[in-house]
């Protein structure tokens, strides 16, 4: 079974660490791209904030793995 990771603004993702999620804080678009490209191989699910999803755009749809979910706004 793979890990769960979250990418986005600290205020939106920090609490997920309490549930064992690997939190990748990314406040700026460049940081979002770096976090996405640097995801460990064993990550099976990525939770992204709406801002991170907007930044990644089609990259979310082009990738079959990992499974990606966007937080509600």
PDB file of C-alpha atoms in Angstrom:
ATOM      1  CA  UNK A   1       0.000   0.000   0.000  1.00  0.00           C
ATOM      2  CA  UNK A   2       1.269   3.458  -0.870  1.00  0.00           C
ATOM      3  CA  UNK A   3       1.531   6.645   1.116  1.00  0.00           C
ATOM      4  CA  UNK A   4      -0.737   9.677   0.970  1.00  0.00           C
ATOM      5  CA  UNK A   5       0.761  13.112   0.278  1.00  0.00           C
ATOM      6  CA  UNK A   6      -0.713  16.613   0.239  1.00  0.00           C
ATOM      7  CA  UNK A   7       0.514  19.610  -1.750  1.00  0.00           C
ATOM      8  CA  UNK A   8      -0.520  23.194  -1.156  1.00  0.00           C
ATOM      9  CA  UNK A   9      -0.621  26.160   1.163  1.00  0.00           C
ATOM     10  CA  UNK A  10       0.456  25.486   4.731  1.00  0.00           C
ATOM     11  CA  UNK A  11      -2.813  26.687   6.241  1.00  0.00           C
ATOM     12  CA  UNK A  12      -4.739  24.152   4.128  1.00  0.00           C
ATOM     13  CA  UNK A  13      -2.495  21.064   4.399  1.00  0.00           C
ATOM     14  CA  UNK A  14      -0.675  21.255   7.746  1.00  0.00           C
ATOM     15  CA  UNK A  15      -3.396  19.485   9.731  1.00  0.00           C
ATOM     16  CA  UNK A  16      -3.232  16.450   7.447  1.00  0.00           C
ATOM     17  CA  UNK A  17       0.130  15.570   8.979  1.00  0.00           C
ATOM     18  CA  UNK A  18      -1.764  14.557  12.125  1.00  0.00           C
ATOM     19  CA  UNK A  19      -3.363  11.762  10.083  1.00  0.00           C
ATOM     20  CA  UNK A  20       0.000  10.536   8.782  1.00  0.00           C
ATOM     21  CA  UNK A  21      -0.119  12.347   5.440  1.00  0.00           C
ATOM     22  CA  UNK A  22       3.203  13.456   3.948  1.00  0.00           C
ATOM     23  CA  UNK A  23       2.723  17.223   3.742  1.00  0.00           C
ATOM     24  CA  UNK A  24       4.526  19.177   1.033  1.00  0.00           C
ATOM     25  CA  UNK A  25       3.981  22.865   1.696  1.00  0.00           C
ATOM     26  CA  UNK A  26       4.008  24.823  -1.546  1.00  0.00           C
ATOM     27  CA  UNK A  27       2.950  28.461  -1.412  1.00  0.00           C
ATOM     28  CA  UNK A  28       4.256  29.574  -4.819  1.00  0.00           C
ATOM     29  CA  UNK A  29       3.619  28.036  -8.267  1.00  0.00           C
ATOM     30  CA  UNK A  30       7.269  27.012  -8.652  1.00  0.00           C
ATOM     31  CA  UNK A  31       7.127  25.194  -5.316  1.00  0.00           C
ATOM     32  CA  UNK A  32       3.959  23.385  -6.379  1.00  0.00           C
ATOM     33  CA  UNK A  33       5.671  22.122  -9.536  1.00  0.00           C
ATOM     34  CA  UNK A  34       8.764  21.044  -7.594  1.00  0.00           C
ATOM     35  CA  UNK A  35       6.623  19.195  -5.038  1.00  0.00           C
ATOM     36  CA  UNK A  36       4.646  17.421  -7.781  1.00  0.00           C
ATOM     37  CA  UNK A  37       7.765  16.389  -9.698  1.00  0.00           C
ATOM     38  CA  UNK A  38       9.536  15.297  -6.517  1.00  0.00           C
ATOM     39  CA  UNK A  39       6.809  13.018  -5.176  1.00  0.00           C
ATOM     40  CA  UNK A  40       8.258   9.795  -3.782  1.00  0.00           C
ATOM     41  CA  UNK A  41       7.553   6.669  -5.840  1.00  0.00           C
ATOM     42  CA  UNK A  42       5.488   5.063  -3.089  1.00  0.00           C
ATOM     43  CA  UNK A  43       2.867   7.846  -2.993  1.00  0.00           C
ATOM     44  CA  UNK A  44      -0.453   6.390  -4.142  1.00  0.00           C
ATOM     45  CA  UNK A  45      -2.747   9.366  -3.427  1.00  0.00           C
ATOM     46  CA  UNK A  46      -2.054  13.094  -3.615  1.00  0.00           C
ATOM     47  CA  UNK A  47      -4.420  15.617  -2.091  1.00  0.00           C
ATOM     48  CA  UNK A  48      -3.970  19.073  -3.590  1.00  0.00           C
ATOM     49  CA  UNK A  49      -5.465  22.401  -2.650  1.00  0.00           C
ATOM     50  CA  UNK A  50      -7.539  24.248  -5.271  1.00  0.00           C
ATOM     51  CA  UNK A  51      -4.671  26.719  -5.820  1.00  0.00           C
ATOM     52  CA  UNK A  52      -2.182  23.886  -6.357  1.00  0.00           C
ATOM     53  CA  UNK A  53      -4.600  22.194  -8.766  1.00  0.00           C
ATOM     54  CA  UNK A  54      -4.895  25.430 -10.755  1.00  0.00           C
ATOM     55  CA  UNK A  55      -1.121  25.693 -10.886  1.00  0.00           C
ATOM     56  CA  UNK A  56      -0.635  22.098 -12.041  1.00  0.00           C
ATOM     57  CA  UNK A  57      -3.420  22.305 -14.604  1.00  0.00           C
ATOM     58  CA  UNK A  58      -3.266  19.487 -17.156  1.00  0.00           C
ATOM     59  CA  UNK A  59      -0.455  17.706 -15.292  1.00  0.00           C
ATOM     60  CA  UNK A  60      -3.133  16.360 -12.940  1.00  0.00           C
ATOM     61  CA  UNK A  61      -5.104  14.855 -15.802  1.00  0.00           C
ATOM     62  CA  UNK A  62      -2.120  13.509 -17.748  1.00  0.00           C
ATOM     63  CA  UNK A  63      -0.927  11.332 -14.907  1.00  0.00           C
ATOM     64  CA  UNK A  64      -2.637   8.010 -14.209  1.00  0.00           C
ATOM     65  CA  UNK A  65      -0.611   7.578 -11.021  1.00  0.00           C
ATOM     66  CA  UNK A  66      -0.748   8.762  -8.399  1.00  0.00           C
ATOM     67  CA  UNK A  67      -4.466   9.153  -7.852  1.00  0.00           C
ATOM     68  CA  UNK A  68      -5.165  12.837  -7.213  1.00  0.00           C
ATOM     69  CA  UNK A  69      -7.961  14.509  -5.264  1.00  0.00           C
ATOM     70  CA  UNK A  70      -8.606  18.251  -5.069  1.00  0.00           C
ATOM     71  CA  UNK A  71      -9.750  19.685  -1.732  1.00  0.00           C
ATOM     72  CA  UNK A  72     -13.041  21.543  -1.800  1.00  0.00           C
ATOM     73  CA  UNK A  73     -12.663  25.310  -2.009  1.00  0.00           C
TER      74      UNK A  73
END
